[in-house]
Coordinates of C-alpha atoms in Angstrom, one line a residue:
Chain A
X1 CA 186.4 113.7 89.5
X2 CA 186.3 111.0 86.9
X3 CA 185.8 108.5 89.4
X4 CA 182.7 110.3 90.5
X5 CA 181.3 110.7 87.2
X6 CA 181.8 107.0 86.8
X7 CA 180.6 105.8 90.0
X8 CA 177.3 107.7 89.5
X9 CA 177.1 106.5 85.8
X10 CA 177.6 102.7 87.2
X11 CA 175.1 103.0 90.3
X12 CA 172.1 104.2 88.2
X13 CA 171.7 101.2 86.0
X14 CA 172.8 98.9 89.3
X15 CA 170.3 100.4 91.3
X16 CA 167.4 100.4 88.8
X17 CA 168.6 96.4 88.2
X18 CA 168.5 95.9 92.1
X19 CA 164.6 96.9 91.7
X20 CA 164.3 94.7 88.8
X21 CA 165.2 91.8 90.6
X22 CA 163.4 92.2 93.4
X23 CA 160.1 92.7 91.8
X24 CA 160.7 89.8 88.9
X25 CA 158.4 86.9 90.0
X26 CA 156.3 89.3 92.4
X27 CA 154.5 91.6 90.1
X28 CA 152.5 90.8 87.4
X29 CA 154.9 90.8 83.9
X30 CA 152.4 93.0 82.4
X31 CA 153.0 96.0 85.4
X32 CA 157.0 95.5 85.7
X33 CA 157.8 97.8 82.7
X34 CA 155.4 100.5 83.8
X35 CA 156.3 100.4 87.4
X36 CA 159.9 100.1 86.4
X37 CA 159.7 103.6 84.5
X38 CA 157.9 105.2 87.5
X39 CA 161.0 104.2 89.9
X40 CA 163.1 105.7 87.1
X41 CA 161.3 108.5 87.0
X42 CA 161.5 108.8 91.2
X43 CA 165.4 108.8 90.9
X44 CA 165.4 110.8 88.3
X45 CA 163.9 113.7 90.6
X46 CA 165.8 112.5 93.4
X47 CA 162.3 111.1 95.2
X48 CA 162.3 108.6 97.1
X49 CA 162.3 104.9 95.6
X50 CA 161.3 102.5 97.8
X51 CA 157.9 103.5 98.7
X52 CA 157.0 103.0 94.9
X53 CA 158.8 99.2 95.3
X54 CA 157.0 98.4 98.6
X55 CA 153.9 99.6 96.8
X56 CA 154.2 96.7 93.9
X57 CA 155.3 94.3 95.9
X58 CA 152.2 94.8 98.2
X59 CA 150.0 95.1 94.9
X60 CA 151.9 91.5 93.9
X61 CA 151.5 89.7 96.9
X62 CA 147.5 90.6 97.1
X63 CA 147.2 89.1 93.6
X64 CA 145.9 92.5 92.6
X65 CA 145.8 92.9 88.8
X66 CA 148.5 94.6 87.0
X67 CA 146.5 97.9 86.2
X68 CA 145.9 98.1 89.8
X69 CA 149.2 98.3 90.6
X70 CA 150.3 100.5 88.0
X71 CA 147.9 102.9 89.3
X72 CA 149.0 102.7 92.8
X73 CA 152.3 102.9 92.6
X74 CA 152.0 106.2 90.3
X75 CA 149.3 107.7 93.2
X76 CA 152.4 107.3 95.4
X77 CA 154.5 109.1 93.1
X78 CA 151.9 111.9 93.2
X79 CA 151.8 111.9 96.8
X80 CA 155.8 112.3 97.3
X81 CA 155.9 115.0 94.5
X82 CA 153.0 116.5 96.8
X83 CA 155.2 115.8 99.9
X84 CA 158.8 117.3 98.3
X85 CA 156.5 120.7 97.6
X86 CA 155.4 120.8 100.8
X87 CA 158.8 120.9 102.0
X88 CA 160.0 123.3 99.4
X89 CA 157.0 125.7 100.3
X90 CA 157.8 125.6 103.6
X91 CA 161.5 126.8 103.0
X92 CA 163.1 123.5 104.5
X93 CA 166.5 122.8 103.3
X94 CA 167.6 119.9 102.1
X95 CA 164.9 116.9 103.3
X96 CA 165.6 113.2 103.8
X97 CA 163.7 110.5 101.7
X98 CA 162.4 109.5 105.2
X99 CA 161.0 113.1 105.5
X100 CA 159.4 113.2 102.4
X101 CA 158.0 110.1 103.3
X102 CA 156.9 111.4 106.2
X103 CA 154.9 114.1 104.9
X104 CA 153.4 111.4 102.1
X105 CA 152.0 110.0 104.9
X106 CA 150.6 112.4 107.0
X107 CA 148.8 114.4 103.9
X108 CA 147.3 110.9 103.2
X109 CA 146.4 110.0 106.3
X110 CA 143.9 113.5 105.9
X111 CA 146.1 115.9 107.5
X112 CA 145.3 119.1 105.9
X113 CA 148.6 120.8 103.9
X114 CA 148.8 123.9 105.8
X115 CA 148.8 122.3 109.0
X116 CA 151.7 119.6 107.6
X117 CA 153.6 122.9 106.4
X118 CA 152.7 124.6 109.7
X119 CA 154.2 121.7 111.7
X120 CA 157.0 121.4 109.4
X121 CA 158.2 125.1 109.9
X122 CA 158.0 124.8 114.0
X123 CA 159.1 121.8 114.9
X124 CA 163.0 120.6 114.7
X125 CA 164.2 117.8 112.9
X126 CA 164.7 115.4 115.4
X127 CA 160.8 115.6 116.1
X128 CA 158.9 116.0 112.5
X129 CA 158.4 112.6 111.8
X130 CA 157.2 111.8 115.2
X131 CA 155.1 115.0 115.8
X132 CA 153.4 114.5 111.7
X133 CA 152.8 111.1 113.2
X134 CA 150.6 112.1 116.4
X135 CA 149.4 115.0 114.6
X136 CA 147.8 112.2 111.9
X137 CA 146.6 109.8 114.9
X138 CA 144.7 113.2 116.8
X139 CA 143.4 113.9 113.3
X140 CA 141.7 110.4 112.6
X141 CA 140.5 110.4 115.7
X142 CA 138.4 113.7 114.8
X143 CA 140.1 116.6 116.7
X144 CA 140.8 119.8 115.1
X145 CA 144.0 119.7 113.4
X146 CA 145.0 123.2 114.0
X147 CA 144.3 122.6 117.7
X148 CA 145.9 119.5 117.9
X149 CA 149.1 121.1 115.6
X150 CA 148.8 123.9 118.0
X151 CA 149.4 121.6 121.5
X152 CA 151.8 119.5 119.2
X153 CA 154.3 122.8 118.7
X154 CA 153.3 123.7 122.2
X155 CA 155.3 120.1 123.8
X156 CA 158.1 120.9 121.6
X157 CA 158.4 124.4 123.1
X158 CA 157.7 122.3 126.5
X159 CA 161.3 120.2 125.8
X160 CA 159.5 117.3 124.5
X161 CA 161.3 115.7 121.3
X162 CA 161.1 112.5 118.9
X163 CA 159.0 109.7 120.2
X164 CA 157.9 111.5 122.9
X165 CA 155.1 113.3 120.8
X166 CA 153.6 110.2 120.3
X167 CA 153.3 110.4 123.8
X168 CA 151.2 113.3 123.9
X169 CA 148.6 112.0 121.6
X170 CA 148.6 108.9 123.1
X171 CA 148.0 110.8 126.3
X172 CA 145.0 113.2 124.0
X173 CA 143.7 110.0 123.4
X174 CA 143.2 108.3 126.5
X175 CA 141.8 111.5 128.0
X176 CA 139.0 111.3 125.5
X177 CA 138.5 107.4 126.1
X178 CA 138.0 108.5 129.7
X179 CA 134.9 110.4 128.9
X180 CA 136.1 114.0 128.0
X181 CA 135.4 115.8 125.1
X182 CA 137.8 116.6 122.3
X183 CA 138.5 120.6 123.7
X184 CA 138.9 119.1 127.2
X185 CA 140.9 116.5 126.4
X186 CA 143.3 118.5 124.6
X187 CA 143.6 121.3 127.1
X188 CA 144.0 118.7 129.8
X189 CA 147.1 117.7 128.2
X190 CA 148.4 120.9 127.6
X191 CA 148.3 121.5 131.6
X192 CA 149.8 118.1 131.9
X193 CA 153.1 119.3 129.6
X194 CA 155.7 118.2 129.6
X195 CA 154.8 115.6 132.0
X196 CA 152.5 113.1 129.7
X197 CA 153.1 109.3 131.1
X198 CA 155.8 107.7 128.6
X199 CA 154.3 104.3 126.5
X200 CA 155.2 101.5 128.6
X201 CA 158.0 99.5 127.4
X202 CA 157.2 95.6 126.2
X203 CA 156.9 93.6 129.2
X204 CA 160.0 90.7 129.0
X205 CA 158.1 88.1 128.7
X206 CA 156.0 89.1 125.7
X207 CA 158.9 89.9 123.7
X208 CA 161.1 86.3 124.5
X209 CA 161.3 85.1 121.3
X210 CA 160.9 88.1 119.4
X211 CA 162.8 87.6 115.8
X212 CA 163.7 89.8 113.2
X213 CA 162.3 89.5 109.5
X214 CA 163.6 87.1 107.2
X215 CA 163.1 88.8 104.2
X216 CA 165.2 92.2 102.9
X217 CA 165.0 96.1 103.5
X218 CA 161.5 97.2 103.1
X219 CA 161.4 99.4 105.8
X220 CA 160.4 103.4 105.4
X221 CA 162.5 104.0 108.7
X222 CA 161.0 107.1 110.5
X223 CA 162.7 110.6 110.5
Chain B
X1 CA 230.0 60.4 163.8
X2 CA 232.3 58.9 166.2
X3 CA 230.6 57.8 169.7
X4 CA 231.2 58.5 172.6
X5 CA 232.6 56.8 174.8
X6 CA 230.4 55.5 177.9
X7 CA 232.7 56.6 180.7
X8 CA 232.6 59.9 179.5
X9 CA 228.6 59.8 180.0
X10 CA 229.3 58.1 183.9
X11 CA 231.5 60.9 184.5
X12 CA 228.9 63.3 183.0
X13 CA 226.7 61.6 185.2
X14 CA 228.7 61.9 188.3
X15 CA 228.7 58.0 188.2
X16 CA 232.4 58.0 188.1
X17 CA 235.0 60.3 189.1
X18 CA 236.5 62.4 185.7
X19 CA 240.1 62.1 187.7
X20 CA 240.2 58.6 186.8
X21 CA 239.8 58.9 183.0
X22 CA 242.5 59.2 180.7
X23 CA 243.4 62.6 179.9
X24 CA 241.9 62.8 176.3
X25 CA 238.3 61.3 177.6
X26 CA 238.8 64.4 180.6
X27 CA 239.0 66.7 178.2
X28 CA 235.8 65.3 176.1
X29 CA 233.8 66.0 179.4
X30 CA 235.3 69.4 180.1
X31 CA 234.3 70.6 176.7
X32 CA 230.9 69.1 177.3
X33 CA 230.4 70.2 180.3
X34 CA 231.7 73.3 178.9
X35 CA 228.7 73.3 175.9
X36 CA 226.0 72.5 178.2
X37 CA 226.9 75.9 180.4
X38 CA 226.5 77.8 177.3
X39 CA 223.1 76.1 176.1
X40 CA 221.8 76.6 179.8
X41 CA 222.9 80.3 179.8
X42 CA 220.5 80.6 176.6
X43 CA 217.8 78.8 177.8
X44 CA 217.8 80.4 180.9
X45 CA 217.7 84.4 179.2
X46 CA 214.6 83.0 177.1
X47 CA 213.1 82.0 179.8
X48 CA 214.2 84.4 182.2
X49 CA 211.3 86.7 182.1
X50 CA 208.6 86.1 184.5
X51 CA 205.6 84.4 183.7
X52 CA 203.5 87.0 183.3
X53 CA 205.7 88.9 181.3
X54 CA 205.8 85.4 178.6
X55 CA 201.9 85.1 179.2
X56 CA 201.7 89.0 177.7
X57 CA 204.1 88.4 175.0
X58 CA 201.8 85.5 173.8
X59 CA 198.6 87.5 174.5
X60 CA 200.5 90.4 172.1
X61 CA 200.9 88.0 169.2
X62 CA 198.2 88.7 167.0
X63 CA 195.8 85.5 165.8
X64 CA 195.6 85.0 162.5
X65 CA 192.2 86.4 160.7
X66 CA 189.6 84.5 159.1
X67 CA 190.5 85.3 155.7
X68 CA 194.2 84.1 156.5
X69 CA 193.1 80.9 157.9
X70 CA 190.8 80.7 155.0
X71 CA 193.6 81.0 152.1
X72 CA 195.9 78.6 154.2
X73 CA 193.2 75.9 153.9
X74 CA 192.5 77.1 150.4
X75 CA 196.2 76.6 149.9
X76 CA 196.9 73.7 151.6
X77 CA 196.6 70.1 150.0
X78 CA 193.1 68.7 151.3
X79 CA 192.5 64.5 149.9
X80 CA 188.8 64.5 148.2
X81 CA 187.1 61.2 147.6
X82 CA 184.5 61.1 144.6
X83 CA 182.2 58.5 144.0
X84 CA 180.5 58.3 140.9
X85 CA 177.5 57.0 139.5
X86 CA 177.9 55.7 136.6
X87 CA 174.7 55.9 134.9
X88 CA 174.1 59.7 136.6
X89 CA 177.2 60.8 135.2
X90 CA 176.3 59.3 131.6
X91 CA 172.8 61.4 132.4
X92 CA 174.0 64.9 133.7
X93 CA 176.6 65.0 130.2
X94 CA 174.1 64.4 128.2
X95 CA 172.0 67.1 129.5
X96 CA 174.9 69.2 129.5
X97 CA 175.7 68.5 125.7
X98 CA 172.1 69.3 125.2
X99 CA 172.0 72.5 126.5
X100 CA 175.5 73.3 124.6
X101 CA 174.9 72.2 121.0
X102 CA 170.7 72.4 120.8
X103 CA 170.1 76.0 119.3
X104 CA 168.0 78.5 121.8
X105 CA 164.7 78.8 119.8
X106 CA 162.9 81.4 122.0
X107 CA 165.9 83.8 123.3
X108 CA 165.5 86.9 122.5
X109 CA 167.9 88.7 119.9
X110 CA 169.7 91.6 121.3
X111 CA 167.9 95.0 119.6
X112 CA 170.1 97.3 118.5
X113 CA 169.7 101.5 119.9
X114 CA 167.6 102.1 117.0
X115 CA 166.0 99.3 116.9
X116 CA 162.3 98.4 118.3
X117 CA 160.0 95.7 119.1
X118 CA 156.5 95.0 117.0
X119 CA 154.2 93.2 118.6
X120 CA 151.4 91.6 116.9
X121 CA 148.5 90.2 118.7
X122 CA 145.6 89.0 116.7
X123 CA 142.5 86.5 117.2
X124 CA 141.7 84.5 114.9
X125 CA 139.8 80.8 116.3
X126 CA 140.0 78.2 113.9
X127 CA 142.7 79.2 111.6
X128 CA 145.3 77.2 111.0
X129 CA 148.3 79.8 110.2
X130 CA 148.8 83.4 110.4
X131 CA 151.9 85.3 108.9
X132 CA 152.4 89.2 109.0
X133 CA 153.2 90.5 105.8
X134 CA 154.2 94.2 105.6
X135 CA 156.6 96.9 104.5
X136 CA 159.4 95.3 106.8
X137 CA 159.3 91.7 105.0
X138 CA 158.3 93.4 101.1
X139 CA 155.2 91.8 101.9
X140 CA 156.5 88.6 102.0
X141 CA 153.4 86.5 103.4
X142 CA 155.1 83.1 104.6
X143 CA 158.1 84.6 106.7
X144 CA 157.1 85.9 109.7
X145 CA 154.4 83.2 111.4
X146 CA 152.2 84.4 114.7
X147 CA 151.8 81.2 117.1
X148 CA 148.9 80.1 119.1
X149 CA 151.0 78.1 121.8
X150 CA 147.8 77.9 124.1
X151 CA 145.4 77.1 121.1
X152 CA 143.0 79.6 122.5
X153 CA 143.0 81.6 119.2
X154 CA 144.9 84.4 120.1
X155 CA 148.1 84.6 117.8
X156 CA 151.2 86.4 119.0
X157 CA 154.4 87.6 117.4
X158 CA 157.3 90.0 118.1
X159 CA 159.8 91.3 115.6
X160 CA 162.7 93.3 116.2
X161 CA 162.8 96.0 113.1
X162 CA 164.5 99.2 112.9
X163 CA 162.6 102.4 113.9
X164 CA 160.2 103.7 111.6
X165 CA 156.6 103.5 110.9
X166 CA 155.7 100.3 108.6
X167 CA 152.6 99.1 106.6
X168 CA 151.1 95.5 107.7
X169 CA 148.4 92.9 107.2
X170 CA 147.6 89.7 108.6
X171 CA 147.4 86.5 106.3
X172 CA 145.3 83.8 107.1
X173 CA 145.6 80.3 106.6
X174 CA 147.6 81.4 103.8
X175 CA 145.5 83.5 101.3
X176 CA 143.0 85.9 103.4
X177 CA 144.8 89.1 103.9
X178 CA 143.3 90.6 107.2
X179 CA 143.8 94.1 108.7
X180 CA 144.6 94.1 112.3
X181 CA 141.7 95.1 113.9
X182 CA 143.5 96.1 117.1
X183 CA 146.0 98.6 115.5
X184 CA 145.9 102.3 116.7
X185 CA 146.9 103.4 113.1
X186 CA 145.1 102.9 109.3
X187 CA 146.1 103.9 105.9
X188 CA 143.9 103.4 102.9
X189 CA 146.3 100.5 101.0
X190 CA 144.8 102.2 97.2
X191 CA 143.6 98.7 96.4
X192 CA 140.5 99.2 98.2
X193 CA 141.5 98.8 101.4
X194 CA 143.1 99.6 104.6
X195 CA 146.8 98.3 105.5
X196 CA 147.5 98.7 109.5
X197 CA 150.6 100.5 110.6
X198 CA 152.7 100.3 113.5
X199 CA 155.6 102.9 114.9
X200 CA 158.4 101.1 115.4
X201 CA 160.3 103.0 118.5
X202 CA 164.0 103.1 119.6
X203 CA 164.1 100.5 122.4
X204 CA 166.8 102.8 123.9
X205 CA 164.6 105.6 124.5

């Protein structure tokens, strides 16, 4: 028990050092106190961290000015406190950061917070991320979100799971390149379930030499 | 050995009669002559059978397969000659510690069953450098360079990166942050403008 105690009495300072040293010499001087407070704050309410970090560092490396910054990386904090009431309202247990993130994403991307929470509720876990993902892409493109939601939760209940959904907007999509309208193209796809064409996998030869980032740990890695 | 003596071999031969030998040579060509009866007696039962009963027995010995003939001549001591070349010999190891110490710069690095493959494809003609900067590097803009082998202005890269869905820009020559025009997915970047995001997915889908 004291050990515990300890540990999480060390790893709070450590951590909020860690973020210290990776922003020193990236952000402006002037933002680093401000933005350093607002990660505090995140891990104070158990939020996600990172996003806020990325967010700086992005704001650093775009030589944006320090007030800029500031003011991004506290919109973000807005949009994950959005995100974690999302997931409270819809009666989900305990979420990941990535899901949080998740749902940041997809309610800034324009997806309506109803049809988030609606999506949240059906669909298991293995799939939200994905299915908040192609329900965000059918949106941008300018269909309906409570239709798309609607075939979404409908390929789920067809056995389709994780990346696959991406697979059924992708396949939304192409119907709607190939001339049909947003209804039609939707409805095509729901006859089509649950046999949408898979993406095609990188051909060989366009991926010899692929190599993986120099640089540390920014990902948001999907739910 | 002792040898024998000559006279037993005429008497052998029927040159001479045994009565005139001494009794100990006589009793040399008795037990000779005795031996030889036994010896023909063998040779005779091994060779007793008719021919075509000896013509069947070797027709019923079975000839050796090909794989047993092959091991015995894998087995066996063969004599190889090499010549050599000289200066091709001095050529071939240097191309064989070429290809042993000089590092493979295009293979491609085993990806991981949650791990993906970005690929970035942008045209830019003219510029001189493109990076990718995103939420997989911390938006590092020199680490991750696109190349334009063909110099046609098209600028490829691939990245391995965990699943997930990350953030990106282009940077030209440097200090022009570009969105990628080709990317299926914007987000507004709360700076003004729009960063371009790409799903990573599981290669082991």
């Amino acid at each position: 028990m004291r050990l515990w105690f300890g540990l999480a009495l060390l790893t709070g300072p450590l951590a909020a050092q860690s973020v210290r040293v990776r922003l020193e010499g990236r952000v402006p001087a002037a933002a680093m106190a401000i933005v350093d407070s607002l990660v505090q704050q995140a891990t104070q309410e158990d939020l996600p961290t990172e996003p806020l970090v990325q967010k700086a560092l992005e704001g650093g490396a775009k030589h944006v000015s320090a007030g800029r910054i500031v003011a991004a990386v506290q919109l973000r904090l807005v949009q994950m406190r959005d995100a974690r009431t999302l997931l409270v309202r819809a009666g989900h247990g305990p979420f990941t950061a990535a899901e949080v993130m998740a749902v940041s994403g997809t309610l800034k991307r324009g997806v309506p917070g109803p049809v988030v929470e609606r999506l949240v509720v059906a669909l298991p876990n293995e799939s939200r991320g994905s299915a908040l993902h192609a329900e965000a892409d059918l949106v941008a493109h300018g269909f309906d979100p409570d239709s798309s939601a609607g075939l979404l939760v409908e390929a789920t209940r067809r056995s389709l799971r994780g990346g696959r959904l991406l697979d059924v907007s992708a396949a939304v999509l192409h119907a709607l390149q190939r001339g049909h309208t947003r209804p039609e193209a939707l409805a095509l796809v729901r006859l089509q379930l649950p046999n949408v064409p898979p993406a095609p996998k990188p051909p060989k030869a366009s991926v010899a030499g692929a190599r993986r980032p120099g640089a540390s740990s920014g990902a948001t890695p999907q739910p | 050995m002792k040898p024998i003596d000559p006279r037993v071999h005429q008497a052998l031969d029927r040159e001479i009669a045994r009565e005139g030998l001494p009794p100990e040579l006589a009793l040399q060509v008795a037990r000779l002559e005795a031996a030889a009866a036994v010896l023909g007696t063998a040779v005779s039962q091994w060779a007793g059978g008719s021919v075509e009963a000896r013509v069947m027995a070797a027709i019923r010995r079975p000839a050796p397969s090909r794989m047993w003939r092959l091991a015995r001549w894998l087995a066996a001591p063969h004599s190889v000659t090499l010549r050599i070349r000289p200066a091709w010999s001095l050529a071939l190891a240097a191309a064989v510690a070429l290809v042993t110490l000089l590092p493979a710069g295009d293979e491609t690095p085993s990806v991981g069953e949650q791990e993906g493959i970005a690929q970035f494809v942008a045209r830019f003609p003219g510029a001189n450098s493109v990076h990718v900067a995103g939420s997989f590097n911390d938006w590092r803009s020199g680490t991750i360079p696109l190349r334009d082998a063909d110099h046609d202005g098209v600028w490829r890269a691939a990245v391995v990166l965990p699943a997930g869905a990350y953030e990106y820009m282009f940077v030209v020559d440097g200090e022009r942050w570009v969105p990628d025009h080709l990317a299926d997915r914007t987000v507004e970047d709360d700076f003004g403008r729009e960063n371009s995001v790409v799903i990573v997915r599981p290669a082991a889908r």
